Tab-separated table of C-alpha atoms and ligand atoms in Angstrom:
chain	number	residue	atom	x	y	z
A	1	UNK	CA	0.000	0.000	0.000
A	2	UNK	CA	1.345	3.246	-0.965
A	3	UNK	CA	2.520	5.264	2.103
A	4	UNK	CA	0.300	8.556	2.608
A	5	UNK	CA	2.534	12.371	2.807
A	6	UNK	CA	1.189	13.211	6.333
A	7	UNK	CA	2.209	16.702	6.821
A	8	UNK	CA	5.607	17.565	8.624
A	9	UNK	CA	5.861	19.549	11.872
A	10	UNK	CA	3.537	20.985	14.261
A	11	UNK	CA	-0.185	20.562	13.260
A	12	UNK	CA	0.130	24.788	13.390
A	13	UNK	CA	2.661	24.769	10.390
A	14	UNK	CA	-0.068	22.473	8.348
A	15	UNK	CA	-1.680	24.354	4.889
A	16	UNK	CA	-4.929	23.764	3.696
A	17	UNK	CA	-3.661	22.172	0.559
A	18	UNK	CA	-1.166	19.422	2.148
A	19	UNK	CA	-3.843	18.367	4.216
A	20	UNK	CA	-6.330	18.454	0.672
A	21	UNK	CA	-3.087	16.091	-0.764
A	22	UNK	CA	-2.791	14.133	2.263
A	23	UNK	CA	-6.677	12.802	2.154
A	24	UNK	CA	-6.692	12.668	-1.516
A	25	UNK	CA	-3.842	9.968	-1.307
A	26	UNK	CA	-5.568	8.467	1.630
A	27	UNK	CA	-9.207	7.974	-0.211
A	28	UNK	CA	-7.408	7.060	-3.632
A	29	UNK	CA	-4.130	5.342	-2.806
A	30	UNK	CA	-4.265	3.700	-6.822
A	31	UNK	CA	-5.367	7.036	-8.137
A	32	UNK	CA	-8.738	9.046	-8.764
A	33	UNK	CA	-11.857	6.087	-8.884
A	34	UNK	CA	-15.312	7.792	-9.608
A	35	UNK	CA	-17.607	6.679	-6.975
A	36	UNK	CA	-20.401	5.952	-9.430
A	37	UNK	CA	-18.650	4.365	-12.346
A	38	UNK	CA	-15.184	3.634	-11.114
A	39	UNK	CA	-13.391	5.665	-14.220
A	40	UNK	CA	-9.997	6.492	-13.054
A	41	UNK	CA	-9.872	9.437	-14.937
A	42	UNK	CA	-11.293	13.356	-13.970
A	43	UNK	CA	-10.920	17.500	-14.445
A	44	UNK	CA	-10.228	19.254	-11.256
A	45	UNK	CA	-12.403	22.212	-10.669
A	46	UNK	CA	-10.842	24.838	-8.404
A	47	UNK	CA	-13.086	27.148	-7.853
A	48	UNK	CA	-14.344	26.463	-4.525
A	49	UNK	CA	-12.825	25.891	-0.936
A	50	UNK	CA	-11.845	22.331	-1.778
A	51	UNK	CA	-11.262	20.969	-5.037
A	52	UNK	CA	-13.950	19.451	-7.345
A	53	UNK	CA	-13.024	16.056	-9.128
A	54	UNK	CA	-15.064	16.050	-12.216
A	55	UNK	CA	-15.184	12.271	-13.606
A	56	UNK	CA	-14.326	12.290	-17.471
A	57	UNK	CA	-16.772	9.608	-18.098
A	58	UNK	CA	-20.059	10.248	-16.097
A	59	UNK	CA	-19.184	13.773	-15.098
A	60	UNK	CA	-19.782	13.292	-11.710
A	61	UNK	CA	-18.743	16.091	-9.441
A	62	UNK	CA	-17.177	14.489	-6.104
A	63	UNK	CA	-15.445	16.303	-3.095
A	64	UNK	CA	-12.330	15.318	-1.495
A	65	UNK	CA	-14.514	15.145	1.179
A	66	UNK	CA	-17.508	13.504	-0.373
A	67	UNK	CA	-18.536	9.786	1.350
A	68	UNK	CA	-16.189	10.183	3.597
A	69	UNK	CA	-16.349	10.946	7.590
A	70	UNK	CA	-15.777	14.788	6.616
A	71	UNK	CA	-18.793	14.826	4.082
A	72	UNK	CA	-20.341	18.713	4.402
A	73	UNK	CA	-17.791	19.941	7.127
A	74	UNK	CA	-17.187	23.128	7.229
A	75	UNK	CA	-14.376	22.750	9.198
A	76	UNK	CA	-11.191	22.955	7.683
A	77	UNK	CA	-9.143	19.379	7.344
A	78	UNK	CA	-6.005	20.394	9.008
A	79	UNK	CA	-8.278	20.771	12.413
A	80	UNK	CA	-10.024	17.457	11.423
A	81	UNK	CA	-6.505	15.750	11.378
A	82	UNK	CA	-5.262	17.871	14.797
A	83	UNK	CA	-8.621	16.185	16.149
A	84	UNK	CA	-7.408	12.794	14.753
A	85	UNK	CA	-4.566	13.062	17.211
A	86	UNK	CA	-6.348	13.973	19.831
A	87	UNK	CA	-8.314	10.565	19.876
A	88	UNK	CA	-4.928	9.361	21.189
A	89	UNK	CA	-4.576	11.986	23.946
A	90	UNK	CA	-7.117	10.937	26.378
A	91	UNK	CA	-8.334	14.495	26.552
A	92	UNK	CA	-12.200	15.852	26.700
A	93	UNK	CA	-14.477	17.750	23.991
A	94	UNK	CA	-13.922	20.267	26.043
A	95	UNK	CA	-10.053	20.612	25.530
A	96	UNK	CA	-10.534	19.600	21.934
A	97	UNK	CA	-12.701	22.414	20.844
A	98	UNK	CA	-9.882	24.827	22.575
A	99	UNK	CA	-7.426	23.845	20.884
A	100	UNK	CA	-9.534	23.516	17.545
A	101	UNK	CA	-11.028	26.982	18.550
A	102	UNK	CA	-14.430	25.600	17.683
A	103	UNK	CA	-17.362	25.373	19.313
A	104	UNK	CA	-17.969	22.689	22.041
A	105	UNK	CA	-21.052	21.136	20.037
A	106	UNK	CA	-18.629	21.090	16.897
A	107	UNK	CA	-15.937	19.575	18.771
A	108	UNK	CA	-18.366	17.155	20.205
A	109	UNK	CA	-19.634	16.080	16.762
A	110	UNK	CA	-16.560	15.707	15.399
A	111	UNK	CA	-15.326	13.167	18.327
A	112	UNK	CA	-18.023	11.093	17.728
A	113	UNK	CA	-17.942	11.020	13.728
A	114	UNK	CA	-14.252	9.749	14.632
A	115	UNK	CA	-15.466	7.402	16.963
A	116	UNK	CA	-18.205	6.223	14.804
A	117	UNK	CA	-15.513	5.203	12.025
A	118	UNK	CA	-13.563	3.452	14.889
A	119	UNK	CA	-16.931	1.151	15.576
A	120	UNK	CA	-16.843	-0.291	11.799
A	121	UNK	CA	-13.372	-1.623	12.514
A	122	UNK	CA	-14.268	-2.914	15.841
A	123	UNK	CA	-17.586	-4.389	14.662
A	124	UNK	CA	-15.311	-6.069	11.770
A	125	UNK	CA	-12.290	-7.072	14.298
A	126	UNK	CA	-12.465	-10.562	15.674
A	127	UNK	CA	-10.399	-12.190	17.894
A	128	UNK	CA	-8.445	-15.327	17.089
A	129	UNK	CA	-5.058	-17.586	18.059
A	130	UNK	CA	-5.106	-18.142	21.538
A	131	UNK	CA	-7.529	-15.857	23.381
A	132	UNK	CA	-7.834	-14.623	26.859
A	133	UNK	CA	-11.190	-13.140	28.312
A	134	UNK	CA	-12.015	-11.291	31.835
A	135	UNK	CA	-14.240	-8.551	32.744
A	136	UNK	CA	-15.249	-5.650	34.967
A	137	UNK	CA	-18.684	-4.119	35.389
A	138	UNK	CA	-18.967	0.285	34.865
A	139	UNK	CA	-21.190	1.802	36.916
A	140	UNK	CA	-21.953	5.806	36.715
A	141	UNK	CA	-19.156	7.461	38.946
A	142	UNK	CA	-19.031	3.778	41.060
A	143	UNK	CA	-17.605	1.048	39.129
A	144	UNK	CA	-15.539	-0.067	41.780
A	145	UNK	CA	-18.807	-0.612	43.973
A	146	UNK	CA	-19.628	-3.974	45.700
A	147	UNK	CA	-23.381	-2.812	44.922
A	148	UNK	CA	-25.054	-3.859	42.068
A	149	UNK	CA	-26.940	-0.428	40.646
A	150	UNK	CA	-29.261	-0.548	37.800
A	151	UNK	CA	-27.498	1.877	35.889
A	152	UNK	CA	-24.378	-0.782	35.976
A	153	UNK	CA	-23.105	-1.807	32.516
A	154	UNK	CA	-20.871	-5.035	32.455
A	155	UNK	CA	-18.113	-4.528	29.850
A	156	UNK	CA	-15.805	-7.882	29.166
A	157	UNK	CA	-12.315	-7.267	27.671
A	158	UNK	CA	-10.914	-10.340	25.457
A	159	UNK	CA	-7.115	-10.381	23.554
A	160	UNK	CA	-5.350	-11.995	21.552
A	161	UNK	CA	-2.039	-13.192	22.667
A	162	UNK	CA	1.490	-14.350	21.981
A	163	UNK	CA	2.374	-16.413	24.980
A	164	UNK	CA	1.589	-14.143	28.020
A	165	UNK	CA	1.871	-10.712	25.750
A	166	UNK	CA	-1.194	-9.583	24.869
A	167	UNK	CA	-0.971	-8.623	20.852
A	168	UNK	CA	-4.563	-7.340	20.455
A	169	UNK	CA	-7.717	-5.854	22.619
A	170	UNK	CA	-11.659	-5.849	22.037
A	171	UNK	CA	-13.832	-4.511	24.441
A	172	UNK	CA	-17.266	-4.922	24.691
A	173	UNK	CA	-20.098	-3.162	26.620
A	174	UNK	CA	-22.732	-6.667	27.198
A	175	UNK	CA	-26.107	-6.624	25.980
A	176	UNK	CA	-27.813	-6.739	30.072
A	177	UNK	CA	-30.033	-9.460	28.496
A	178	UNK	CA	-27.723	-11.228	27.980
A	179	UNK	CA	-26.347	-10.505	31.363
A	180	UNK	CA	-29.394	-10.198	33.377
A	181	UNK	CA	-30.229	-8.174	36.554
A	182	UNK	CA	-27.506	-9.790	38.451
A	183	UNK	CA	-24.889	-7.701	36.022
A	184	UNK	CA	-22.706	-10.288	37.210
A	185	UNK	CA	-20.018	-11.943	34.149
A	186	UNK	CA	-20.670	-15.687	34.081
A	187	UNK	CA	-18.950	-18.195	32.355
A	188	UNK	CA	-21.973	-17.967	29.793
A	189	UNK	CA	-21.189	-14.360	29.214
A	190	UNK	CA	-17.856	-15.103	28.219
A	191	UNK	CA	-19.266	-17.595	26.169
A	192	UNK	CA	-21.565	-15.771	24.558
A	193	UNK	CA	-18.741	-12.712	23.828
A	194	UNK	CA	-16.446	-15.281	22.159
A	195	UNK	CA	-19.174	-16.723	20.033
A	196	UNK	CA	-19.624	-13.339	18.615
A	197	UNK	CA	-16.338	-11.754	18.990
A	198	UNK	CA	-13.879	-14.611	17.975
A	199	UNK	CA	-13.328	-16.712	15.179
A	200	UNK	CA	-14.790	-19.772	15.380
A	201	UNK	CA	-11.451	-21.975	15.794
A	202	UNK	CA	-9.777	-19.860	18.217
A	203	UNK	CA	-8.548	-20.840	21.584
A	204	UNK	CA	-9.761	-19.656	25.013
A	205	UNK	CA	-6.696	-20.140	26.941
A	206	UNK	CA	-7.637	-18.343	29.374
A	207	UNK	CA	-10.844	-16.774	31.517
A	208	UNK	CA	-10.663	-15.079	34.202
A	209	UNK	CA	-14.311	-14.727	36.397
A	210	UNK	CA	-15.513	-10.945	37.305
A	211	UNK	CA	-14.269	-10.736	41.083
A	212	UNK	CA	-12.353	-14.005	41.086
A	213	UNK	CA	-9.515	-14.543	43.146
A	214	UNK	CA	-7.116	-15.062	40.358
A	215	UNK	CA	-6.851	-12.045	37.712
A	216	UNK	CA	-5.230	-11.736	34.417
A	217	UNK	CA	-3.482	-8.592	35.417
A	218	UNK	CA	-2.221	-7.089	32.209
A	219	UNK	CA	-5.659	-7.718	30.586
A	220	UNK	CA	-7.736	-6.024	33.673
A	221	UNK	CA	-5.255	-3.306	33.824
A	222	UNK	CA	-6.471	-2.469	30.377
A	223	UNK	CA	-9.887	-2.200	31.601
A	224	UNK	CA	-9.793	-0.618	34.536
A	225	UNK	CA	-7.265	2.701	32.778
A	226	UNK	CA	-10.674	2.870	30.662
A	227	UNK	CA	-12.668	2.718	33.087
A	228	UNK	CA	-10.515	5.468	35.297
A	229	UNK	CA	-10.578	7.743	31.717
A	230	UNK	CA	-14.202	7.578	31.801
A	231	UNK	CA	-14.785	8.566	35.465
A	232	UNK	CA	-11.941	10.570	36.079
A	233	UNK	CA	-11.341	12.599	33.033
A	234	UNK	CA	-14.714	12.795	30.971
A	235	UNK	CA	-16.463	12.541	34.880
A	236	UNK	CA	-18.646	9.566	34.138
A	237	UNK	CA	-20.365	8.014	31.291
A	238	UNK	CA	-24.011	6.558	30.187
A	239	UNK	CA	-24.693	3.331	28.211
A	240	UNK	CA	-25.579	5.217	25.294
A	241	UNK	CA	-22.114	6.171	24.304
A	242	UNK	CA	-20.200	4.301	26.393
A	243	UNK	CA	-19.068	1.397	23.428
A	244	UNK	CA	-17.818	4.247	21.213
A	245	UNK	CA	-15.311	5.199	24.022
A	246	UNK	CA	-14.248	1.324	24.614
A	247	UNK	CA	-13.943	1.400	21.161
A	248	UNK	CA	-11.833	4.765	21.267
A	249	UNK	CA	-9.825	3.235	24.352
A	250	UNK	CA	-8.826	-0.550	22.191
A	251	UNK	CA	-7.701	1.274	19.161
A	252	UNK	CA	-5.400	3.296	20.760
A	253	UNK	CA	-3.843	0.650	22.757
A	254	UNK	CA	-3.915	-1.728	19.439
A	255	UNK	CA	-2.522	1.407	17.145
A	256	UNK	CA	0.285	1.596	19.550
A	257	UNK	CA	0.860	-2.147	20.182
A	258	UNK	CA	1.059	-1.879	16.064
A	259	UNK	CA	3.391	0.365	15.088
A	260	UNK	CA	1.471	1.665	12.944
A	261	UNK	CA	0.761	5.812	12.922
A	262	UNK	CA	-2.080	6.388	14.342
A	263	UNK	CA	-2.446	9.740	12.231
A	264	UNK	CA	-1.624	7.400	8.995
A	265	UNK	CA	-3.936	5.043	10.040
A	266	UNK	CA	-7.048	7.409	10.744
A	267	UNK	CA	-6.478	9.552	7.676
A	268	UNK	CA	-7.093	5.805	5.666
A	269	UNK	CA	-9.901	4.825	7.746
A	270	UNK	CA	-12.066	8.766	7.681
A	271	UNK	CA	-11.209	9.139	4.011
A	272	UNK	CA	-12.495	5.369	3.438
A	273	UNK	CA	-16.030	5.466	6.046
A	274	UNK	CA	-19.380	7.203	5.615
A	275	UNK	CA	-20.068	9.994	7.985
A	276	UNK	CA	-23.128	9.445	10.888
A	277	UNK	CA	-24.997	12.794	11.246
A	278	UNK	CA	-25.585	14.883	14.503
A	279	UNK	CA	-29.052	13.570	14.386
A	280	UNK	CA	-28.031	9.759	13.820
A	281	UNK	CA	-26.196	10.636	17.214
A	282	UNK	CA	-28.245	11.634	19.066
A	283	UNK	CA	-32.256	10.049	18.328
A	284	UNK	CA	-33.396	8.397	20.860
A	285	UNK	CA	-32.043	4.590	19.504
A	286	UNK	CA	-29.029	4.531	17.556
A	287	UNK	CA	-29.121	3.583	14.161
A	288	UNK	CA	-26.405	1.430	12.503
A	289	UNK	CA	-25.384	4.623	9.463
A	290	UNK	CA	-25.367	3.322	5.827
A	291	UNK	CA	-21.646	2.717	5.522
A	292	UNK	CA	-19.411	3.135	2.289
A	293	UNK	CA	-16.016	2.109	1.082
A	294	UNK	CA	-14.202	4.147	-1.368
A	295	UNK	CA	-13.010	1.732	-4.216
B	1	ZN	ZN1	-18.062	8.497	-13.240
Protein backbone atom coordinates (compact mmCIF):
# COMPACT_ATOMS: atom_id res chain seq x y z
CA UNK A 1 0.00 0.00 0.00
CA UNK A 2 1.35 3.25 -0.96
CA UNK A 3 2.52 5.26 2.10
CA UNK A 4 0.30 8.56 2.61
CA UNK A 5 2.53 12.37 2.81
CA UNK A 6 1.19 13.21 6.33
CA UNK A 7 2.21 16.70 6.82
CA UNK A 8 5.61 17.57 8.62
CA UNK A 9 5.86 19.55 11.87
CA UNK A 10 3.54 20.98 14.26
CA UNK A 11 -0.18 20.56 13.26
CA UNK A 12 0.13 24.79 13.39
CA UNK A 13 2.66 24.77 10.39
CA UNK A 14 -0.07 22.47 8.35
CA UNK A 15 -1.68 24.35 4.89
CA UNK A 16 -4.93 23.76 3.70
CA UNK A 17 -3.66 22.17 0.56
CA UNK A 18 -1.17 19.42 2.15
CA UNK A 19 -3.84 18.37 4.22
CA UNK A 20 -6.33 18.45 0.67
CA UNK A 21 -3.09 16.09 -0.76
CA UNK A 22 -2.79 14.13 2.26
CA UNK A 23 -6.68 12.80 2.15
CA UNK A 24 -6.69 12.67 -1.52
CA UNK A 25 -3.84 9.97 -1.31
CA UNK A 26 -5.57 8.47 1.63
CA UNK A 27 -9.21 7.97 -0.21
CA UNK A 28 -7.41 7.06 -3.63
CA UNK A 29 -4.13 5.34 -2.81
CA UNK A 30 -4.26 3.70 -6.82
CA UNK A 31 -5.37 7.04 -8.14
CA UNK A 32 -8.74 9.05 -8.76
CA UNK A 33 -11.86 6.09 -8.88
CA UNK A 34 -15.31 7.79 -9.61
CA UNK A 35 -17.61 6.68 -6.98
CA UNK A 36 -20.40 5.95 -9.43
CA UNK A 37 -18.65 4.37 -12.35
CA UNK A 38 -15.18 3.63 -11.11
CA UNK A 39 -13.39 5.67 -14.22
CA UNK A 40 -10.00 6.49 -13.05
CA UNK A 41 -9.87 9.44 -14.94
CA UNK A 42 -11.29 13.36 -13.97
CA UNK A 43 -10.92 17.50 -14.44
CA UNK A 44 -10.23 19.25 -11.26
CA UNK A 45 -12.40 22.21 -10.67
CA UNK A 46 -10.84 24.84 -8.40
CA UNK A 47 -13.09 27.15 -7.85
CA UNK A 48 -14.34 26.46 -4.52
CA UNK A 49 -12.83 25.89 -0.94
CA UNK A 50 -11.85 22.33 -1.78
CA UNK A 51 -11.26 20.97 -5.04
CA UNK A 52 -13.95 19.45 -7.35
CA UNK A 53 -13.02 16.06 -9.13
CA UNK A 54 -15.06 16.05 -12.22
CA UNK A 55 -15.18 12.27 -13.61
CA UNK A 56 -14.33 12.29 -17.47
CA UNK A 57 -16.77 9.61 -18.10
CA UNK A 58 -20.06 10.25 -16.10
CA UNK A 59 -19.18 13.77 -15.10
CA UNK A 60 -19.78 13.29 -11.71
CA UNK A 61 -18.74 16.09 -9.44
CA UNK A 62 -17.18 14.49 -6.10
CA UNK A 63 -15.45 16.30 -3.09
CA UNK A 64 -12.33 15.32 -1.50
CA UNK A 65 -14.51 15.15 1.18
CA UNK A 66 -17.51 13.50 -0.37
CA UNK A 67 -18.54 9.79 1.35
CA UNK A 68 -16.19 10.18 3.60
CA UNK A 69 -16.35 10.95 7.59
CA UNK A 70 -15.78 14.79 6.62
CA UNK A 71 -18.79 14.83 4.08
CA UNK A 72 -20.34 18.71 4.40
CA UNK A 73 -17.79 19.94 7.13
CA UNK A 74 -17.19 23.13 7.23
CA UNK A 75 -14.38 22.75 9.20
CA UNK A 76 -11.19 22.96 7.68
CA UNK A 77 -9.14 19.38 7.34
CA UNK A 78 -6.01 20.39 9.01
CA UNK A 79 -8.28 20.77 12.41
CA UNK A 80 -10.02 17.46 11.42
CA UNK A 81 -6.51 15.75 11.38
CA UNK A 82 -5.26 17.87 14.80
CA UNK A 83 -8.62 16.18 16.15
CA UNK A 84 -7.41 12.79 14.75
CA UNK A 85 -4.57 13.06 17.21
CA UNK A 86 -6.35 13.97 19.83
CA UNK A 87 -8.31 10.56 19.88
CA UNK A 88 -4.93 9.36 21.19
CA UNK A 89 -4.58 11.99 23.95
CA UNK A 90 -7.12 10.94 26.38
CA UNK A 91 -8.33 14.49 26.55
CA UNK A 92 -12.20 15.85 26.70
CA UNK A 93 -14.48 17.75 23.99
CA UNK A 94 -13.92 20.27 26.04
CA UNK A 95 -10.05 20.61 25.53
CA UNK A 96 -10.53 19.60 21.93
CA UNK A 97 -12.70 22.41 20.84
CA UNK A 98 -9.88 24.83 22.57
CA UNK A 99 -7.43 23.85 20.88
CA UNK A 100 -9.53 23.52 17.55
CA UNK A 101 -11.03 26.98 18.55
CA UNK A 102 -14.43 25.60 17.68
CA UNK A 103 -17.36 25.37 19.31
CA UNK A 104 -17.97 22.69 22.04
CA UNK A 105 -21.05 21.14 20.04
CA UNK A 106 -18.63 21.09 16.90
CA UNK A 107 -15.94 19.57 18.77
CA UNK A 108 -18.37 17.16 20.20
CA UNK A 109 -19.63 16.08 16.76
CA UNK A 110 -16.56 15.71 15.40
CA UNK A 111 -15.33 13.17 18.33
CA UNK A 112 -18.02 11.09 17.73
CA UNK A 113 -17.94 11.02 13.73
CA UNK A 114 -14.25 9.75 14.63
CA UNK A 115 -15.47 7.40 16.96
CA UNK A 116 -18.20 6.22 14.80
CA UNK A 117 -15.51 5.20 12.03
CA UNK A 118 -13.56 3.45 14.89
CA UNK A 119 -16.93 1.15 15.58
CA UNK A 120 -16.84 -0.29 11.80
CA UNK A 121 -13.37 -1.62 12.51
CA UNK A 122 -14.27 -2.91 15.84
CA UNK A 123 -17.59 -4.39 14.66
CA UNK A 124 -15.31 -6.07 11.77
CA UNK A 125 -12.29 -7.07 14.30
CA UNK A 126 -12.46 -10.56 15.67
CA UNK A 127 -10.40 -12.19 17.89
CA UNK A 128 -8.44 -15.33 17.09
CA UNK A 129 -5.06 -17.59 18.06
CA UNK A 130 -5.11 -18.14 21.54
CA UNK A 131 -7.53 -15.86 23.38
CA UNK A 132 -7.83 -14.62 26.86
CA UNK A 133 -11.19 -13.14 28.31
CA UNK A 134 -12.01 -11.29 31.84
CA UNK A 135 -14.24 -8.55 32.74
CA UNK A 136 -15.25 -5.65 34.97
CA UNK A 137 -18.68 -4.12 35.39
CA UNK A 138 -18.97 0.29 34.86
CA UNK A 139 -21.19 1.80 36.92
CA UNK A 140 -21.95 5.81 36.72
CA UNK A 141 -19.16 7.46 38.95
CA UNK A 142 -19.03 3.78 41.06
CA UNK A 143 -17.60 1.05 39.13
CA UNK A 144 -15.54 -0.07 41.78
CA UNK A 145 -18.81 -0.61 43.97
CA UNK A 146 -19.63 -3.97 45.70
CA UNK A 147 -23.38 -2.81 44.92
CA UNK A 148 -25.05 -3.86 42.07
CA UNK A 149 -26.94 -0.43 40.65
CA UNK A 150 -29.26 -0.55 37.80
CA UNK A 151 -27.50 1.88 35.89
CA UNK A 152 -24.38 -0.78 35.98
CA UNK A 153 -23.11 -1.81 32.52
CA UNK A 154 -20.87 -5.03 32.45
CA UNK A 155 -18.11 -4.53 29.85
CA UNK A 156 -15.81 -7.88 29.17
CA UNK A 157 -12.31 -7.27 27.67
CA UNK A 158 -10.91 -10.34 25.46
CA UNK A 159 -7.12 -10.38 23.55
CA UNK A 160 -5.35 -11.99 21.55
CA UNK A 161 -2.04 -13.19 22.67
CA UNK A 162 1.49 -14.35 21.98
CA UNK A 163 2.37 -16.41 24.98
CA UNK A 164 1.59 -14.14 28.02
CA UNK A 165 1.87 -10.71 25.75
CA UNK A 166 -1.19 -9.58 24.87
CA UNK A 167 -0.97 -8.62 20.85
CA UNK A 168 -4.56 -7.34 20.46
CA UNK A 169 -7.72 -5.85 22.62
CA UNK A 170 -11.66 -5.85 22.04
CA UNK A 171 -13.83 -4.51 24.44
CA UNK A 172 -17.27 -4.92 24.69
CA UNK A 173 -20.10 -3.16 26.62
CA UNK A 174 -22.73 -6.67 27.20
CA UNK A 175 -26.11 -6.62 25.98
CA UNK A 176 -27.81 -6.74 30.07
CA UNK A 177 -30.03 -9.46 28.50
CA UNK A 178 -27.72 -11.23 27.98
CA UNK A 179 -26.35 -10.50 31.36
CA UNK A 180 -29.39 -10.20 33.38
CA UNK A 181 -30.23 -8.17 36.55
CA UNK A 182 -27.51 -9.79 38.45
CA UNK A 183 -24.89 -7.70 36.02
CA UNK A 184 -22.71 -10.29 37.21
CA UNK A 185 -20.02 -11.94 34.15
CA UNK A 186 -20.67 -15.69 34.08
CA UNK A 187 -18.95 -18.20 32.36
CA UNK A 188 -21.97 -17.97 29.79
CA UNK A 189 -21.19 -14.36 29.21
CA UNK A 190 -17.86 -15.10 28.22
CA UNK A 191 -19.27 -17.59 26.17
CA UNK A 192 -21.56 -15.77 24.56
CA UNK A 193 -18.74 -12.71 23.83
CA UNK A 194 -16.45 -15.28 22.16
CA UNK A 195 -19.17 -16.72 20.03
CA UNK A 196 -19.62 -13.34 18.61
CA UNK A 197 -16.34 -11.75 18.99
CA UNK A 198 -13.88 -14.61 17.97
CA UNK A 199 -13.33 -16.71 15.18
CA UNK A 200 -14.79 -19.77 15.38
CA UNK A 201 -11.45 -21.97 15.79
CA UNK A 202 -9.78 -19.86 18.22
CA UNK A 203 -8.55 -20.84 21.58
CA UNK A 204 -9.76 -19.66 25.01
CA UNK A 205 -6.70 -20.14 26.94
CA UNK A 206 -7.64 -18.34 29.37
CA UNK A 207 -10.84 -16.77 31.52
CA UNK A 208 -10.66 -15.08 34.20
CA UNK A 209 -14.31 -14.73 36.40
CA UNK A 210 -15.51 -10.95 37.30
CA UNK A 211 -14.27 -10.74 41.08
CA UNK A 212 -12.35 -14.00 41.09
CA UNK A 213 -9.52 -14.54 43.15
CA UNK A 214 -7.12 -15.06 40.36
CA UNK A 215 -6.85 -12.04 37.71
CA UNK A 216 -5.23 -11.74 34.42
CA UNK A 217 -3.48 -8.59 35.42
CA UNK A 218 -2.22 -7.09 32.21
CA UNK A 219 -5.66 -7.72 30.59
CA UNK A 220 -7.74 -6.02 33.67
CA UNK A 221 -5.26 -3.31 33.82
CA UNK A 222 -6.47 -2.47 30.38
CA UNK A 223 -9.89 -2.20 31.60
CA UNK A 224 -9.79 -0.62 34.54
CA UNK A 225 -7.26 2.70 32.78
CA UNK A 226 -10.67 2.87 30.66
CA UNK A 227 -12.67 2.72 33.09
CA UNK A 228 -10.52 5.47 35.30
CA UNK A 229 -10.58 7.74 31.72
CA UNK A 230 -14.20 7.58 31.80
CA UNK A 231 -14.79 8.57 35.46
CA UNK A 232 -11.94 10.57 36.08
CA UNK A 233 -11.34 12.60 33.03
CA UNK A 234 -14.71 12.80 30.97
CA UNK A 235 -16.46 12.54 34.88
CA UNK A 236 -18.65 9.57 34.14
CA UNK A 237 -20.36 8.01 31.29
CA UNK A 238 -24.01 6.56 30.19
CA UNK A 239 -24.69 3.33 28.21
CA UNK A 240 -25.58 5.22 25.29
CA UNK A 241 -22.11 6.17 24.30
CA UNK A 242 -20.20 4.30 26.39
CA UNK A 243 -19.07 1.40 23.43
CA UNK A 244 -17.82 4.25 21.21
CA UNK A 245 -15.31 5.20 24.02
CA UNK A 246 -14.25 1.32 24.61
CA UNK A 247 -13.94 1.40 21.16
CA UNK A 248 -11.83 4.77 21.27
CA UNK A 249 -9.82 3.24 24.35
CA UNK A 250 -8.83 -0.55 22.19
CA UNK A 251 -7.70 1.27 19.16
CA UNK A 252 -5.40 3.30 20.76
CA UNK A 253 -3.84 0.65 22.76
CA UNK A 254 -3.91 -1.73 19.44
CA UNK A 255 -2.52 1.41 17.15
CA UNK A 256 0.29 1.60 19.55
CA UNK A 257 0.86 -2.15 20.18
CA UNK A 258 1.06 -1.88 16.06
CA UNK A 259 3.39 0.36 15.09
CA UNK A 260 1.47 1.67 12.94
CA UNK A 261 0.76 5.81 12.92
CA UNK A 262 -2.08 6.39 14.34
CA UNK A 263 -2.45 9.74 12.23
CA UNK A 264 -1.62 7.40 9.00
CA UNK A 265 -3.94 5.04 10.04
CA UNK A 266 -7.05 7.41 10.74
CA UNK A 267 -6.48 9.55 7.68
CA UNK A 268 -7.09 5.81 5.67
CA UNK A 269 -9.90 4.82 7.75
CA UNK A 270 -12.07 8.77 7.68
CA UNK A 271 -11.21 9.14 4.01
CA UNK A 272 -12.50 5.37 3.44
CA UNK A 273 -16.03 5.47 6.05
CA UNK A 274 -19.38 7.20 5.61
CA UNK A 275 -20.07 9.99 7.98
CA UNK A 276 -23.13 9.45 10.89
CA UNK A 277 -25.00 12.79 11.25
CA UNK A 278 -25.59 14.88 14.50
CA UNK A 279 -29.05 13.57 14.39
CA UNK A 280 -28.03 9.76 13.82
CA UNK A 281 -26.20 10.64 17.21
CA UNK A 282 -28.25 11.63 19.07
CA UNK A 283 -32.26 10.05 18.33
CA UNK A 284 -33.40 8.40 20.86
CA UNK A 285 -32.04 4.59 19.50
CA UNK A 286 -29.03 4.53 17.56
CA UNK A 287 -29.12 3.58 14.16
CA UNK A 288 -26.41 1.43 12.50
CA UNK A 289 -25.38 4.62 9.46
CA UNK A 290 -25.37 3.32 5.83
CA UNK A 291 -21.65 2.72 5.52
CA UNK A 292 -19.41 3.13 2.29
CA UNK A 293 -16.02 2.11 1.08
CA UNK A 294 -14.20 4.15 -1.37
CA UNK A 295 -13.01 1.73 -4.22
ZN1 LIG B 1 -18.06 8.50 -13.24
Amino acid sequence: MLPIVVPKGSWETWTEEQCIEALYQARWPHGFRCPACNYPHCSVSRTRKHPLYVCSSCRLQTSITAGTVMHGTRTPLRLWFRAMLWIGEEATSVELSEVLGVTYKTAWLIGHKLRDALTLVAEESKLSGSVAVTGGVYGWRCFSSLVTEPTDQPIVIGAELDGEEIQFVKMVQMDLSVVGKSRLLTRYVYDVFSEFHAEVDFKRVKTFAYRGMKSFKPLSAILMKAMHWFDHTLQGLGPKHLQAYLNQQAFVYNINRSGQGLLWYLMRLCGSTMTITYRQLTRPRARVPNRYWAA
